[in-house]
Each structure stands twice: as structure tokens, then as C-alpha cells.
Amino acid sequence: MQKFAIVAFAGLTALAVQAAGATEPVRLAFVDPLSGPLASSGQLGLNHYRFAADEINAKGGVLGGRKLEIVPFDSKASPQEAILILKRLADEGFHFVSQGNSSAVAAAIVDAVDKNNARDPAKTMVYLNYSAVDPALTNDKCSYWHFRFDSEVDMKTAAMTEFMARNAALKKVYLINQDYSFGRAVGEASRKMLGQKRADIEIVGDEYHPLVKIKDFAPYIAKIKASGAQAVMTGNFGADLTLLVKAAKDAGLEVDWYTYYSSLLGAVTAIGDAGVDRVYELTEWHENIDNPELSAFADAYKAQLKDDWRYMRVRTMLNMFAQALDKAGSDDPRKVAAALDNATYKSPLGDVVMQAENHQLLQPQYVTVLARGGKHDLEGTGIGRKTVAAFTAGQTELPTTCKMKRPD
Amino acid sequence: MTGLLALSLLNGLAYGLLLFLLSSGLTLIFSMMGVLNFAHASFYMLGAYLAYQISQVTGFWVGLVLAPLAVAALGALVERYGLRQVHRHGHVAELLFTFGLAFLIEEIVQLVWGRAAVEFPLPAPLREPLFMLGGIAYPVYRVFMMAVAVGCFLALLALLKRTRVGLVVQAALTHPRMVGMLGHNVPLVFMSVFAVGAGLAGLAGVIGGSALVTEPAMARELGPIVFVVVVVGGLGSIGGAFIASLAIGVLQTLAIGFDVPLGDALASLGVATSKSGNLAELWSVTLAQIAPLLPYLLLILVLIVRPRGIAGRRDL
């Protein structure tokens, strides 16, 4: 049903666009799961896109008065579905596509965009990635048409393990991750980097569980307990994280958690006070960073959507997109891609850079821990995050194996 | 290690008993009416969502009672005005009917309650730890879950084996025409069985939804495993379904708790596997990773080796 609605909607916008001429909006296709088990993640992303685009539009839009328009498509978290959508987007004249949930889908889109652009330059597409963080996408499988605005797994893990290594009392760590490309990348990076930084830390468990299929994590919690782990490190997100911490709380498991997505979708509500001083998260922004511009922005989102603002990188991305459109002076995707290549953007938290050699954004990263008593909280729990370590954009840079093929 | 084993067994039992609660109704319906009810897990989901809705107003306990009753009533309506009409066109029509119904219910649930999971927590007293085992708290709700399932099992057994109603139900199972000739209202018996089956699924939904998660995908994810229980347990056998549920629950949980690479597991069974070559990758996959596959492996084995299941009275 929703699909028909979207098609009809897209069709209507296409008509409206023809009538409106030069004031037509610049369309960005948002392709993410809007049904199925990951729907809540997709919907969260869509809300963020729309709100950040509204902010840009309220300030006068792009290219001298044109609006940014976010057009949603349901990928159902399936690479096949995403490729079908991409074909349709090319036919309907979309030049800019964005996605974030699932690195498997991201890899399929990178591949399809590359082929599409080689086959039909008139229908060139540029892919803006806000969340799919498999390192391969900016290394072996890198593409000129793909721009990543979230730090990839190796960068995140490098920062997180750097922070963990400072804790001399930490001796036993349990790794648990989702069994697919992203989870595997987290698990392998964690094991390797912990080993390099602190050979004395023992990896007492290295678990991969099926993606979004486990409803009862109690057996895994029993195993973590039996391993004697002091800390659990996980890249889990969505239901896989919420159910994991919920089961840990029910079982009274007392360990530290090193995570990348624990501020999302009810995880803080689920874990509550059991997570205070115990749940660490690596993030590009959090609600208690003292920056008036971003705080006002996040507060406005909360007032409008009755939910917390989470992905500051979405705002960064859309602002860089707008900046690139203005610099290119047109919505020609080839010119916009050239303008994004090596672009610098003055974010309220400092300059961020789109690396030319692999199109990976370098941005500041923060290690946070859940705490009570901060100015802002998450999900109305009274519990929010506070910074325990900060890394500058430059400190997160890693060497890349990308050999980028640039267009002539 | 013994602590982990005991805990894994307890967790397996709790999961298995939840499966039993869910599949006992399907066993009844399947054996009695010959209907492979694809929408059975949808009643499970409806139970969870209705209880969530009711508990917003009245609290958990009223929801626990009212939601299964509402689902049972809905089941009765589905049988009376849906299945009974479709029945005259044969089993394939019935199967397709329930197949469509499952999708319909999922879409309706998404329309009403949204696509994301809803917050449907257990009441605080149930979340308290009951006892400690190997340093892990065992929460009250798991025991509660087991008690409800065992209670339902005993009640069903008593109803089927010890009462006049059970006698009629059992007779209608094999000789519906004869039972009809004797003046019993066979359509009413069928409708009641369908309602009770749906209600049991609804009850499982209230408990499973609040203990685990209430989301639109919960039916689709548990749907297939319910058929495994029914087939492995044997058609028409509540006792068989009980044993099969426990076996599947414990099997899956132990596979997670004591995972070893497949190659090592086979080696301990006396089957040699090579650490190199094309299959090396396969043998390095651990039991925990394939835990969700094990029930389906069991299903296939049972169908090949013993099609009537553990305690079935006739072959599938």
C-alpha cells in the first residue's frame, strides 16, 4: 500500500516539477527500510533528513532559492529491493540517492550506481551514505560516486579501543556482533586493535549471532557471565541491541558496555539506571555537548517530533550537499560530485573534511558514558550522555587501500 | 560450567514452553480440521498488541486475561465467517485463505500501531530476580511463563481426556459425520476448537510480547517454527507438541551456550572432517551460528525418518 502511495507521490511530484520550471526542488531519494524489523531505524533517519532539509530550506534553500526535497523509498533492508528502486530512480530522473541502514544494501547501491553511471552518463547518480560503515566501502570497494558521512568501523574502533586501552584494570572483553558484513567488520577490528594496543587484554568471547532474528538473548547473557568478562564490546543496533541490554538487565549482568548505537531507539529506556557509568558510546555529537547552535537545533527537533535528535551527521551531510550544490552552481550531479570531492565544511564542532582519496568524511568523535544530572537527557529518562574522551577529525584518519577511478 | 548448563537448560525450558503455548492451539486446529493455519502466529501477535493496548488503560494483569479472550472471539469469527465458507472448496482454498489472513493481520497491525516496536514492559514484580544461578539472576517472569504453559498443558489434557466435551472433540476428529448423526453440533465444535487455539496463541502473545518484544514482524518470525513443533510432535498430539517444544527450546539454547565449530562437533561423533579444502569454511561455522537452523533440520529429518512425529497417530 505504502509503495503505491510512494509511487503515486513520486509521480505527482514529477508532474509538479515540470510545471514549476526553474524553481523546482532538488530531489534527494531516501532509500532505507520503512517496513520490517529495521523500519524504526529507517523512519528515524527519514525524520532526521526532513528536519535538516527544512532547516536549509527555511534559510533560503539551495541554488538561489530552490528547495531540498527528501523523497522516501522503502528498501525493506534488502539489496535486491534497493537495486530495483535505483533503476526506477534513474528512470524518474533522480540524480542524488541516500541510504544508511545496512552495509549489505550500501555495497549493492555502490555497485549499481557505478554501473549506471558508466552505462548512461546522462542519468548519473551520486550516493550519499549517512550510516553504512563497512570499511570496504571506502577501501577495496571504494567508488568516486559514493560519499560517506559516518566514520567507518575501523575509525570508530580505533578511537574506542584507544579509550579502552587507557583503562588499566580492563583485562577481559567479550565481543558480540551481528553475523553480517558490518558485524563481522566490528568484531574483527575490535579483536585486532585491542590486541595491538593492549596485548594483556584477553578476548574471552567472540560471538556472531543472526541479524535481527534473536528474540531471547538470555542464553548469550549466560555465556557472557560464564566467560568472566568485565566488558562487552558490540556494534549491535536496533532491536539486537535493545533486546541484548534488556536481557542483561533482567539477568543482573554487571559489565561495562562499549557500543556504537546505544543511544538509539529505546536502548537507554530499556537499560535505565543499570547503564549509568557503564554504557560507553562513540558518537559524532551528543545532547550534552555545549554548543548553542546545535543544542537549539536539537531542541527544535525534539519540540516538533517528540523524540531526541540523534544523527548530527545527517545535518552535516545535508549542509555539505547544499554547499556543494551552491559551489557547483547547478544540480548537475557530476559537478556536485566534483564539489564534494575534498570539500571542507565548517561544522559548529570544527572543520570536517571529505577525503579526496576515498570519499570518507573526517569529523570529530566523542566517547561518551551514560550519566544522570546532565542538562539534556535521552528518551525522557533523566539519563543522558557526557563526554569522557574526544578525538579531533584529524585523529580519526586511517590509511586507505582505495584506488579510486575518477571520471574523465 | 554446571551453572551455565543448568541456566541454559532453564532458559531452553522457558523458551520451549512459550513455543508450546503458541503451537498447542495449532496442533488442535490442524489435527481436527486439517487446516494448516498460516495465520496462527498472527493471533500470537494480535494477543501481544491487544494486551499492550488494554494494559495502557488497566495495567498488565487485566490485559493478560482480556486479550486472549478477545483473540479467541476473533478466532471464532474467522472460523464462522471465513474458514467455514472456504471449507467447501477444499484444503488448498483454506490454506490460501489463512495465508492471506496472515498478511492482512500484519498490515492492519502496522496501520494501527505503526511499524516500530511498541513499549510493552512486564510489570515490575515479574521482572524481579527469583534466584541466582552462577552469578546470573533468574527473573520471576520466566518461571511465570513456564507455570502458565504447564498449566495450559494440564488443562488441555484434562479437557480432552477427562471431559465429555473432550470426548466429542476427539470423536469429531476421526468421525465427524458419525458425531453429527448422534446429534452433536460438529460445526460448533470446530468453531470452539479454533477459538481455543487462537486464544492460546493470544495468551502466548501477551507473555512473549511483553517478555521479549512486541513488533509487527513477530508473527512472521515465529510462524515457521510453530509448524516444526506440530510436525515433530505429531498430528493431534498435545503431549507430542509438548515434548517437541521443549526439545526445540533446549536444543537451540544449548547450541548457543556450548558452541563449538561444526567440524569439532562431528569429530566428537566420530566423523572426520578435514581442516583444509573446499569445506574447511563450512566446518569452522559454529553451532551457535546455526542454532536458528536446527529446528528446521529436525523438521526435515522427522519428515524423512518418522513422518508421524513423536506421538502422532497417523502419518502426515
XYZ file of C-alpha atoms in Angstrom:
724
model
C 0.000 0.000 0.000
C 2.708 2.395 1.056
C 4.597 1.526 -2.109
C 1.688 2.598 -4.284
C 1.413 5.765 -2.267
C 5.084 6.482 -2.787
C 4.915 5.791 -6.495
C 1.859 7.957 -6.828
C 3.559 10.622 -4.750
C 6.711 10.462 -6.857
C 4.587 10.663 -9.995
C 2.759 13.728 -8.731
C 5.998 15.432 -7.767
C 7.360 14.728 -11.232
C 4.314 16.475 -12.732
C 4.607 19.360 -10.312
C 8.265 19.698 -11.189
C 7.556 20.023 -14.901
C 5.051 22.749 -14.217
C 7.249 24.655 -11.807
C 10.281 25.031 -14.100
C 13.365 26.687 -12.608
C 12.001 26.800 -9.064
C 11.735 23.009 -8.966
C 13.142 21.418 -5.800
C 16.401 19.453 -5.786
C 15.273 15.930 -5.017
C 17.208 13.559 -2.777
C 15.906 9.977 -2.753
C 15.981 8.471 0.745
C 16.240 4.691 0.374
C 16.036 2.851 3.688
C 13.896 0.185 5.393
C 10.482 1.701 6.109
C 8.847 -1.666 6.832
C 10.045 -4.832 8.527
C 12.223 -5.258 11.606
C 14.505 -2.314 10.762
C 11.623 0.054 9.948
C 12.096 2.055 13.116
C 15.716 2.806 12.177
C 14.648 3.869 8.685
C 11.834 6.061 9.948
C 14.188 7.698 12.449
C 16.583 8.519 9.614
C 13.769 9.916 7.458
C 12.602 12.221 10.262
C 16.162 13.493 10.609
C 16.510 14.130 6.867
C 13.261 16.019 6.634
C 14.033 18.162 9.642
C 17.577 19.009 8.499
C 16.302 19.771 4.980
C 13.599 22.021 6.434
C 16.279 23.995 8.258
C 18.214 24.533 5.000
C 15.019 25.434 3.131
C 13.989 27.907 5.834
C 17.326 29.655 5.388
C 16.675 30.155 1.682
C 17.286 26.705 0.236
C 19.949 25.959 -2.360
C 20.996 27.407 -5.723
C 19.401 30.758 -5.016
C 16.008 29.780 -3.704
C 15.368 26.173 -4.742
C 14.214 23.767 -2.045
C 15.754 20.473 -0.961
C 13.157 17.750 -1.149
C 13.506 14.360 0.562
C 11.607 11.593 -1.269
C 11.345 8.312 0.698
C 11.547 4.790 -0.779
C 11.259 1.552 1.196
C 14.342 -0.645 0.691
C 12.944 -3.318 3.062
C 16.611 -3.670 4.119
C 17.103 -5.832 1.025
C 19.925 -5.305 -1.513
C 17.725 -6.671 -4.328
C 14.911 -4.276 -3.478
C 17.372 -1.364 -3.305
C 18.694 -2.153 -6.785
C 15.164 -2.232 -8.208
C 14.462 1.125 -6.590
C 17.697 2.510 -8.023
C 16.659 1.542 -11.572
C 13.391 3.321 -11.066
C 15.132 6.380 -9.651
C 17.373 6.579 -12.717
C 14.312 6.384 -14.974
C 12.481 9.041 -12.996
C 15.390 11.460 -13.235
C 16.739 11.310 -9.695
C 20.449 12.178 -9.505
C 21.001 12.036 -5.773
C 20.352 8.980 -3.628
C 20.968 8.460 0.058
C 20.934 5.400 2.289
C 22.407 4.274 5.594
C 20.829 1.208 7.196
C 22.762 -1.939 6.276
C 26.179 -2.153 4.687
C 24.956 -5.023 2.517
C 22.457 -2.670 0.872
C 25.124 0.045 0.648
C 27.510 -2.282 -1.223
C 24.735 -3.141 -3.679
C 23.967 0.539 -4.250
C 27.639 1.468 -4.777
C 27.904 -1.268 -7.384
C 24.636 -0.333 -9.107
C 25.480 3.390 -9.144
C 28.913 2.669 -10.654
C 27.369 0.580 -13.441
C 24.566 3.073 -14.027
C 26.986 5.986 -14.340
C 29.262 4.118 -16.724
C 26.340 2.996 -18.881
C 24.364 6.198 -19.065
C 26.256 9.371 -18.054
C 23.130 11.474 -18.649
C 21.498 9.645 -15.750
C 24.479 9.963 -13.409
C 23.724 9.313 -9.748
C 25.593 10.376 -6.638
C 25.272 8.297 -3.472
C 25.361 9.982 -0.065
C 25.825 7.414 2.718
C 24.887 8.506 6.253
C 25.306 5.305 8.252
C 26.592 2.219 6.423
C 30.053 1.813 7.924
C 31.606 -1.342 6.454
C 35.272 -0.278 5.927
C 35.344 -1.943 2.488
C 33.114 0.788 1.053
C 35.916 3.348 1.305
C 38.736 0.861 0.822
C 38.719 -2.093 -1.573
C 35.208 -1.403 -2.872
C 35.528 2.399 -2.963
C 33.802 4.436 -5.653
C 34.071 8.029 -6.810
C 30.262 8.320 -6.691
C 29.961 7.219 -3.054
C 30.448 9.744 -0.224
C 30.386 8.502 3.374
C 29.429 10.908 6.164
C 29.710 8.490 9.108
C 33.069 7.274 10.381
C 33.651 3.716 9.230
C 34.056 0.771 11.590
C 37.850 0.790 11.687
C 37.911 4.512 12.527
C 35.287 4.054 15.235
C 37.025 1.001 16.651
C 40.426 2.726 16.593
C 39.017 5.558 18.715
C 37.082 3.256 21.029
C 39.966 0.831 21.637
C 42.269 3.815 22.200
C 39.936 4.848 25.005
C 39.583 1.308 26.376
C 43.346 0.826 26.408
C 43.636 3.674 28.929
C 41.719 1.602 31.489
C 44.482 -0.454 33.113
C 42.012 -2.523 35.137
C 40.350 -3.869 31.981
C 41.560 -7.442 31.376
C 38.688 -9.449 29.881
C 36.497 -8.334 26.993
C 33.617 -10.174 25.321
C 32.812 -9.379 21.676
C 29.261 -9.948 20.422
C 28.153 -8.814 16.977
C 25.603 -9.385 14.259
C 26.510 -12.055 11.721
C 26.813 -9.997 8.516
C 29.354 -7.723 6.866
C 29.086 -4.845 9.367
C 29.057 -7.009 12.498
C 31.967 -9.081 11.187
C 33.917 -5.891 10.468
C 33.330 -4.652 14.041
C 34.306 -7.993 15.580
C 37.483 -8.351 13.548
C 38.563 -4.718 14.037
C 37.915 -4.919 17.790
C 39.952 -8.097 18.170
C 42.837 -6.799 16.071
C 43.062 -3.311 17.554
C 42.652 -4.388 21.179
C 45.444 -6.884 20.579
C 47.703 -4.196 19.134
C 47.052 -1.670 21.882
C 46.840 -3.971 24.880
C 48.192 -7.461 24.382
C 47.289 -8.243 28.013
C 43.549 -7.877 27.385
C 42.007 -11.290 26.852
C 39.150 -11.690 24.361
C 37.024 -14.148 26.357
C 34.286 -14.457 23.745
C 33.903 -13.668 20.058
C 30.259 -14.176 19.194
C 28.323 -13.666 15.968
C 24.563 -14.048 16.207
C 21.982 -13.985 13.382
C 20.859 -10.484 12.382
C 17.502 -9.369 13.860
C 16.388 -12.988 14.440
C 17.184 -13.468 18.138
C 14.328 -12.520 20.437
C 15.662 -14.046 23.629
C 19.243 -13.094 24.416
C 19.225 -14.832 27.817
C 21.376 -17.757 26.552
C 24.004 -15.286 25.321
C 23.944 -13.415 28.631
C 24.543 -16.696 30.479
C 27.552 -17.281 28.253
C 28.941 -13.783 28.805
C 28.616 -14.243 32.548
C 30.297 -17.649 32.444
C 33.220 -16.170 30.490
C 34.066 -13.817 33.365
C 34.056 -10.786 31.058
C 34.417 -7.311 32.609
C 33.213 -5.585 29.485
C 31.166 -6.310 26.377
C 32.007 -4.640 23.087
C 29.289 -4.655 20.439
C 28.328 -2.975 17.190
C 24.713 -4.141 17.587
C 21.946 -1.694 16.761
C 18.163 -1.581 16.747
C 16.299 -4.493 18.317
C 19.502 -6.540 18.528
C 20.962 -4.019 20.966
C 17.790 -3.236 22.921
C 16.987 -6.908 23.499
C 20.604 -7.650 24.415
C 20.787 -4.960 27.106
C 17.273 -5.794 28.290
C 18.246 -9.432 28.796
C 21.455 -8.350 30.548
C 19.483 -6.126 32.884
C 16.940 -8.853 33.695
C 19.801 -11.219 34.477
C 21.591 -8.641 36.621
C 24.732 -8.907 34.487
C 27.231 -6.302 35.669
C 29.666 -5.413 32.908
C 30.753 -2.288 31.062
C 29.340 -1.870 27.555
C 31.329 -0.384 24.685
C 28.870 0.402 21.916
C 28.258 2.483 18.816
C 24.460 2.698 18.817
C 23.278 2.588 22.430
C 21.576 5.984 22.296
C 19.090 4.811 19.665
C 15.525 3.565 19.730
C 14.723 2.713 23.300
C 18.038 1.187 24.348
C 18.501 3.778 27.108
C 14.915 3.285 28.277
C 15.463 -0.472 28.347
C 18.673 -0.356 30.316
C 17.849 2.582 32.614
C 19.963 3.191 35.702
C 21.792 -0.100 35.237
C 23.636 1.633 32.396
C 24.798 4.735 34.275
C 28.621 4.888 34.285
C 28.616 1.542 32.466
C 27.439 2.137 28.898
C 30.001 3.851 26.676
C 29.193 5.028 23.175
C 31.257 6.515 20.374
C 29.418 9.267 18.530
C 29.946 12.397 16.412
C 27.696 14.502 18.689
C 25.615 14.116 21.830
C 22.926 16.113 23.604
C 25.194 17.440 26.376
C 27.882 18.919 24.127
C 27.870 22.600 24.969
C 27.243 24.180 21.576
C 24.357 26.685 21.467
C 23.704 26.335 17.713
C 23.439 22.536 17.763
C 21.565 22.459 21.071
C 18.953 24.869 19.719
C 18.658 22.724 16.610
C 18.241 19.505 18.616
C 15.722 21.171 20.942
C 13.648 22.316 17.973
C 13.612 18.763 16.615
C 12.534 17.428 19.988
C 9.786 20.034 20.258
C 8.454 19.149 16.824
C 8.818 15.350 16.745
C 8.645 14.491 20.473
C 11.811 12.457 20.040
C 15.532 13.065 20.547
C 17.808 14.220 17.745
C 20.440 11.526 17.237
C 22.361 11.711 13.959
C 24.161 15.040 13.791
C 25.986 13.673 10.729
C 22.699 13.944 8.790
C 22.719 17.704 9.353
C 26.401 17.856 8.405
C 25.735 15.802 5.287
C 22.793 17.845 4.019
C 24.654 21.088 4.694
C 27.662 19.780 2.755
C 25.311 18.684 -0.012
C 23.758 22.177 -0.092
C 27.216 23.755 -0.041
C 28.334 21.546 -2.940
C 25.202 22.408 -4.955
C 25.866 26.104 -4.476
C 29.538 25.725 -5.329
C 28.708 23.750 -8.486
C 26.143 26.397 -9.382
C 23.760 23.746 -10.703
C 22.222 20.400 -9.799
C 24.370 18.625 -12.414
C 25.411 15.518 -10.455
C 28.881 15.424 -11.997
C 29.599 18.983 -10.915
C 28.141 18.339 -7.452
C 30.306 15.240 -7.010
C 33.358 17.269 -8.032
C 32.412 19.938 -5.489
C 32.014 17.349 -2.694
C 35.349 15.725 -3.537
C 37.852 17.095 -0.981
C 35.219 19.545 0.360
C 35.681 21.210 3.728
C 32.700 22.256 5.818
C 32.774 24.473 8.884
C 30.621 22.460 11.267
C 29.752 24.030 14.638
C 32.105 21.471 16.224
C 35.051 22.271 13.936
C 36.069 21.727 10.326
C 35.160 18.419 8.715
C 36.783 17.171 5.502
C 35.609 14.813 2.758
C 38.856 12.965 1.997
C 39.627 13.049 -1.725
C 41.359 9.665 -1.863
C 38.419 7.559 -0.592
C 35.449 9.914 -0.003
C 35.352 9.220 3.735
C 34.401 12.167 5.941
C 36.794 13.075 8.747
C 34.877 14.530 11.691
C 35.417 14.868 15.461
C 34.417 11.824 17.531
C 33.431 11.627 21.189
C 33.460 8.733 23.632
C 30.507 9.216 25.984
C 29.152 7.446 29.024
C 25.586 7.438 30.340
C 25.167 9.721 33.339
C 22.479 11.350 35.419
C 22.325 15.055 36.115
C 23.290 16.395 32.668
C 21.431 19.325 31.141
C 19.783 17.140 28.488
C 18.644 13.539 28.637
C 17.618 10.749 26.265
C 14.065 9.445 25.870
C 12.873 11.378 28.924
C 14.745 9.026 31.267
C 16.731 11.725 33.069
C 19.794 9.842 31.831
C 21.986 11.474 29.206
C 25.494 11.186 27.833
C 28.633 13.006 28.922
C 31.965 13.222 27.142
C 34.771 11.115 28.606
C 37.164 11.396 25.663
C 37.292 13.440 22.467
C 39.111 12.870 19.188
C 39.663 15.583 16.585
C 38.760 14.996 12.944
C 42.457 14.572 12.097
C 42.992 11.977 14.837
C 40.404 9.646 13.299
C 42.160 9.404 9.922
C 43.318 5.946 8.870
C 45.287 4.814 5.800
C 43.132 3.589 2.920
C 43.598 0.924 0.261
C 41.210 2.736 -2.090
C 42.385 3.121 -5.706
C 39.712 5.485 -6.876
C 38.695 5.520 -10.519
C 37.837 9.113 -11.335
C 35.658 10.110 -14.300
C 37.499 11.682 -17.251
C 30.278 -24.972 33.818
C 27.451 -26.769 35.610
C 25.997 -23.349 36.399
C 25.957 -22.492 32.702
C 24.463 -25.878 31.849
C 21.687 -25.513 34.412
C 20.999 -21.954 33.286
C 20.951 -22.976 29.628
C 18.521 -25.768 30.397
C 16.259 -23.415 32.316
C 16.373 -20.839 29.526
C 15.691 -23.578 26.999
C 12.730 -24.825 29.012
C 11.273 -21.324 29.260
C 11.618 -20.777 25.518
C 10.302 -24.252 24.750
C 7.262 -23.735 26.941
C 6.485 -20.462 25.199
C 6.673 -22.360 21.915
C 4.299 -24.948 23.324
C 1.773 -22.336 24.340
C 1.926 -20.975 20.814
C 1.764 -24.278 18.970
C -0.663 -26.282 21.118
C -3.557 -24.390 19.581
C -2.260 -25.035 16.097
C -1.917 -28.746 16.836
C -5.553 -28.842 17.921
C -6.734 -26.981 14.847
C -4.541 -28.861 12.414
C -5.417 -32.310 13.670
C -9.091 -31.579 13.990
C -9.915 -29.586 10.925
C -6.984 -30.453 8.699
C -6.353 -26.728 8.320
C -2.743 -25.665 8.093
C -3.399 -22.314 9.723
C -0.744 -19.938 8.421
C -2.353 -17.127 10.394
C -1.791 -18.852 13.719
C 1.275 -16.777 14.609
C -0.742 -13.693 13.660
C -3.077 -14.481 16.559
C 0.045 -14.572 18.711
C 0.897 -11.075 17.504
C -2.661 -9.835 17.987
C -2.568 -11.115 21.566
C 0.545 -9.068 22.250
C -0.788 -5.887 20.660
C -4.259 -6.126 22.206
C -2.740 -6.746 25.634
C -0.458 -3.769 25.075
C -3.468 -1.615 24.231
C -5.555 -2.870 27.149
C -2.652 -2.559 29.585
C -2.362 1.137 28.710
C -5.689 1.606 30.454
C -5.963 -1.150 33.010
C -2.486 -2.485 33.658
C -0.849 -5.741 32.668
C -2.944 -8.283 34.539
C -6.302 -7.322 33.078
C -4.648 -7.365 29.639
C -3.339 -10.858 30.334
C -6.914 -12.075 30.818
C -8.850 -9.941 28.329
C -6.510 -10.045 25.330
C -6.552 -13.858 24.882
C -10.354 -13.808 25.245
C -10.580 -11.119 22.572
C -8.294 -13.111 20.290
C -10.383 -16.244 20.900
C -13.518 -14.332 19.946
C -11.790 -13.117 16.825
C -10.725 -16.696 16.065
C -14.343 -17.819 16.382
C -15.427 -15.127 13.934
C -12.698 -16.079 11.473
C -13.823 -19.703 11.603
C -17.526 -18.960 11.399
C -17.493 -16.395 8.607
C -14.242 -17.209 6.840
C -12.954 -20.729 7.038
C -16.361 -22.394 7.089
C -17.311 -20.675 3.834
C -13.997 -21.552 2.232
C -14.073 -25.130 3.542
C -16.358 -26.442 0.796
C -13.696 -25.565 -1.773
C -11.186 -27.900 -0.172
C -7.944 -27.702 1.785
C -5.994 -25.667 -0.747
C -8.564 -22.885 -0.539
C -8.389 -22.984 3.252
C -4.628 -22.815 3.184
C -4.641 -19.841 0.844
C -7.294 -18.188 2.990
C -5.151 -18.362 6.141
C -2.103 -17.331 4.128
C -3.874 -14.160 3.024
C -5.236 -13.603 6.518
C -1.702 -13.589 7.950
C -0.670 -10.764 5.611
C -3.880 -8.888 6.263
C -3.399 -9.014 10.032
C 0.201 -7.870 9.725
C -0.779 -4.884 7.591
C -3.621 -3.964 9.932
C -1.313 -4.157 12.945
C 1.122 -1.848 11.165
C -1.630 0.580 10.271
C -2.965 0.729 13.808
C 0.174 0.522 15.923
C 2.896 1.628 13.497
C 5.885 -0.168 12.053
C 8.184 0.153 15.046
C 8.151 -1.953 18.198
C 5.846 -0.707 20.955
C 6.899 -0.340 24.583
C 5.078 -3.166 26.388
C 7.058 -3.975 29.536
C 6.304 -6.618 32.116
C 5.059 -5.341 35.477
C 7.863 -4.703 37.972
C 7.140 -7.677 40.294
C 7.649 -10.078 37.382
C 10.980 -8.516 36.463
C 12.461 -9.104 39.922
C 15.115 -11.793 40.202
C 13.774 -15.003 41.716
C 17.071 -16.724 42.433
C 20.716 -16.516 41.442
C 22.446 -19.212 39.426
C 26.124 -18.968 38.536
C 26.008 -15.242 39.289
C 23.066 -14.647 36.944
C 19.667 -13.587 38.192
C 16.750 -15.713 37.032
C 13.798 -13.353 36.716
C 10.336 -14.213 38.042
C 8.684 -13.843 34.639
C 10.481 -16.853 33.205
C 9.054 -19.051 35.917
C 5.686 -17.375 35.444
C 5.920 -18.124 31.715
C 6.659 -21.781 32.447
C 3.875 -22.036 35.004
C 1.277 -20.635 32.587
C 2.397 -23.007 29.823
C 2.422 -26.079 32.050
C -0.947 -25.020 33.444
C -2.394 -24.786 29.942
C -0.898 -28.147 29.031
C -2.514 -29.860 32.020
C -5.824 -28.091 31.468
C -5.885 -29.106 27.799
C -5.031 -32.700 28.640
C -7.743 -32.832 31.278
C -10.263 -31.254 28.917
C -9.525 -33.663 26.086
C -9.131 -36.864 28.075
C -11.381 -36.426 31.073
C -14.460 -34.482 29.997
C -17.467 -35.135 27.851
C -16.553 -32.176 25.659
C -13.136 -33.706 25.081
C -14.766 -36.957 24.102
C -16.882 -35.231 21.469
C -13.861 -33.302 20.203
C -11.823 -36.472 19.890
C -14.644 -38.286 18.172
C -15.217 -35.411 15.778
C -11.536 -35.622 14.939
C -11.828 -39.033 13.293
C -15.565 -39.497 12.658
C -17.155 -36.077 12.123
C -20.191 -37.469 10.250
C -20.942 -40.040 12.931
C -20.692 -37.419 15.672
C -23.039 -35.228 13.650
C -25.513 -38.095 13.244
C -25.506 -38.548 17.010
C -26.875 -35.041 17.322
C -23.773 -33.124 18.269
C -23.210 -29.769 16.664
C -19.962 -30.502 14.827
C -19.576 -27.006 13.281
C -19.863 -25.561 16.786
C -17.184 -27.976 17.984
C -14.914 -26.854 15.151
C -15.553 -23.205 15.891
C -14.818 -23.703 19.589
C -11.599 -25.562 18.865
C -10.477 -22.810 16.523
C -11.342 -20.181 19.130
C -9.492 -22.018 21.901
C -6.477 -22.474 19.634
C -6.440 -18.797 18.709
C -6.904 -17.841 22.351
C -3.909 -19.947 23.392
C -1.817 -18.230 20.732
C -3.101 -14.910 22.056
C -2.040 -15.864 25.587
C 1.402 -16.802 24.329
C 1.463 -13.417 22.603
C 0.746 -11.486 25.789
C 3.569 -13.249 27.621
C 6.000 -13.448 24.716
C 5.310 -9.889 23.585
C 5.994 -8.357 26.956
C 8.899 -10.613 27.911
C 10.627 -10.266 24.543
C 9.408 -7.685 22.061
C 6.099 -6.552 20.531
C 6.630 -5.611 16.886
C 4.903 -6.165 13.531
C 7.468 -8.781 12.477
C 6.884 -11.039 15.489
C 4.325 -13.203 13.693
C 6.399 -13.681 10.554
C 9.425 -14.695 12.614
C 7.690 -17.260 14.803
C 5.314 -18.582 12.141
C 7.550 -21.226 10.595
C 8.862 -22.663 13.856
C 5.321 -23.390 15.014
C 4.878 -25.789 12.123
C 8.080 -27.527 13.145
C 6.603 -28.190 16.582
C 3.356 -29.517 15.126
C 5.050 -31.849 12.670
C 7.759 -33.070 15.043
C 5.268 -33.542 17.860
C 2.866 -35.472 15.673
C -0.577 -34.609 14.413
C -3.232 -34.224 17.042
C -0.985 -34.968 19.955
C -0.835 -32.321 22.680
C 1.721 -34.447 24.513
C 3.840 -34.709 21.374
C 3.703 -30.949 20.854
C 4.766 -30.502 24.468
C 7.807 -32.741 24.079
C 8.718 -31.261 20.689
C 8.527 -27.678 22.002
C 10.775 -28.462 24.945
C 13.225 -30.344 22.723
C 13.467 -27.459 20.259
C 13.822 -24.858 23.010
C 16.559 -26.783 24.801
C 18.327 -27.730 21.563
C 18.538 -24.124 20.390
C 19.633 -22.789 23.764
C 22.288 -25.443 24.310
C 23.657 -24.830 20.808
C 24.172 -21.190 21.760
C 25.582 -21.949 25.189
C 28.031 -24.628 24.134
C 29.040 -23.653 20.663
C 31.891 -25.462 19.008
C 32.828 -25.446 15.342
C 30.769 -27.923 13.309
C 33.911 -29.862 12.437
C 34.705 -30.457 16.116
C 31.118 -31.417 16.860
C 31.217 -34.009 14.075
C 34.638 -35.202 15.241
C 33.233 -35.933 18.682
C 30.580 -38.027 16.940
C 33.337 -39.939 15.197
C 33.043 -38.248 11.807
C 36.349 -36.988 10.479
C 36.417 -33.610 8.729
C 39.348 -32.010 7.012
C 40.692 -28.654 8.214
C 41.609 -27.629 4.684
C 39.988 -27.859 1.297
C 36.714 -26.511 -0.008
C 34.653 -27.478 3.020
C 37.008 -26.061 5.671
C 34.940 -22.874 5.781
C 31.799 -24.897 6.472
C 33.346 -26.911 9.318
C 34.526 -23.716 11.023
C 30.944 -22.422 11.328
C 29.944 -22.727 14.974
C 26.870 -24.402 16.435
C 25.710 -21.069 17.881
C 25.606 -19.527 14.419
C 23.424 -22.284 13.038
C 21.250 -22.546 16.185
C 18.232 -20.977 14.431
C 18.543 -23.571 11.649
C 18.475 -26.605 13.939
C 14.669 -26.812 14.311
C 14.251 -26.910 10.534
C 16.910 -29.579 10.246
C 14.891 -31.535 12.790
C 11.722 -30.971 10.755
C 13.302 -32.393 7.629
C 14.767 -35.371 9.473
C 11.447 -36.187 11.107
C 9.576 -35.973 7.811
C 12.047 -38.381 6.211
C 12.520 -40.843 9.064
C 9.273 -40.742 11.017
C 6.506 -38.803 9.273
C 4.060 -39.304 12.116
C 6.293 -37.399 14.520
C 6.917 -38.206 18.154
C 3.415 -39.141 19.195
C 1.229 -38.775 16.132
C -1.477 -41.294 15.358
C -1.159 -41.123 11.610
C 1.415 -40.103 9.020
C 1.355 -36.590 7.690
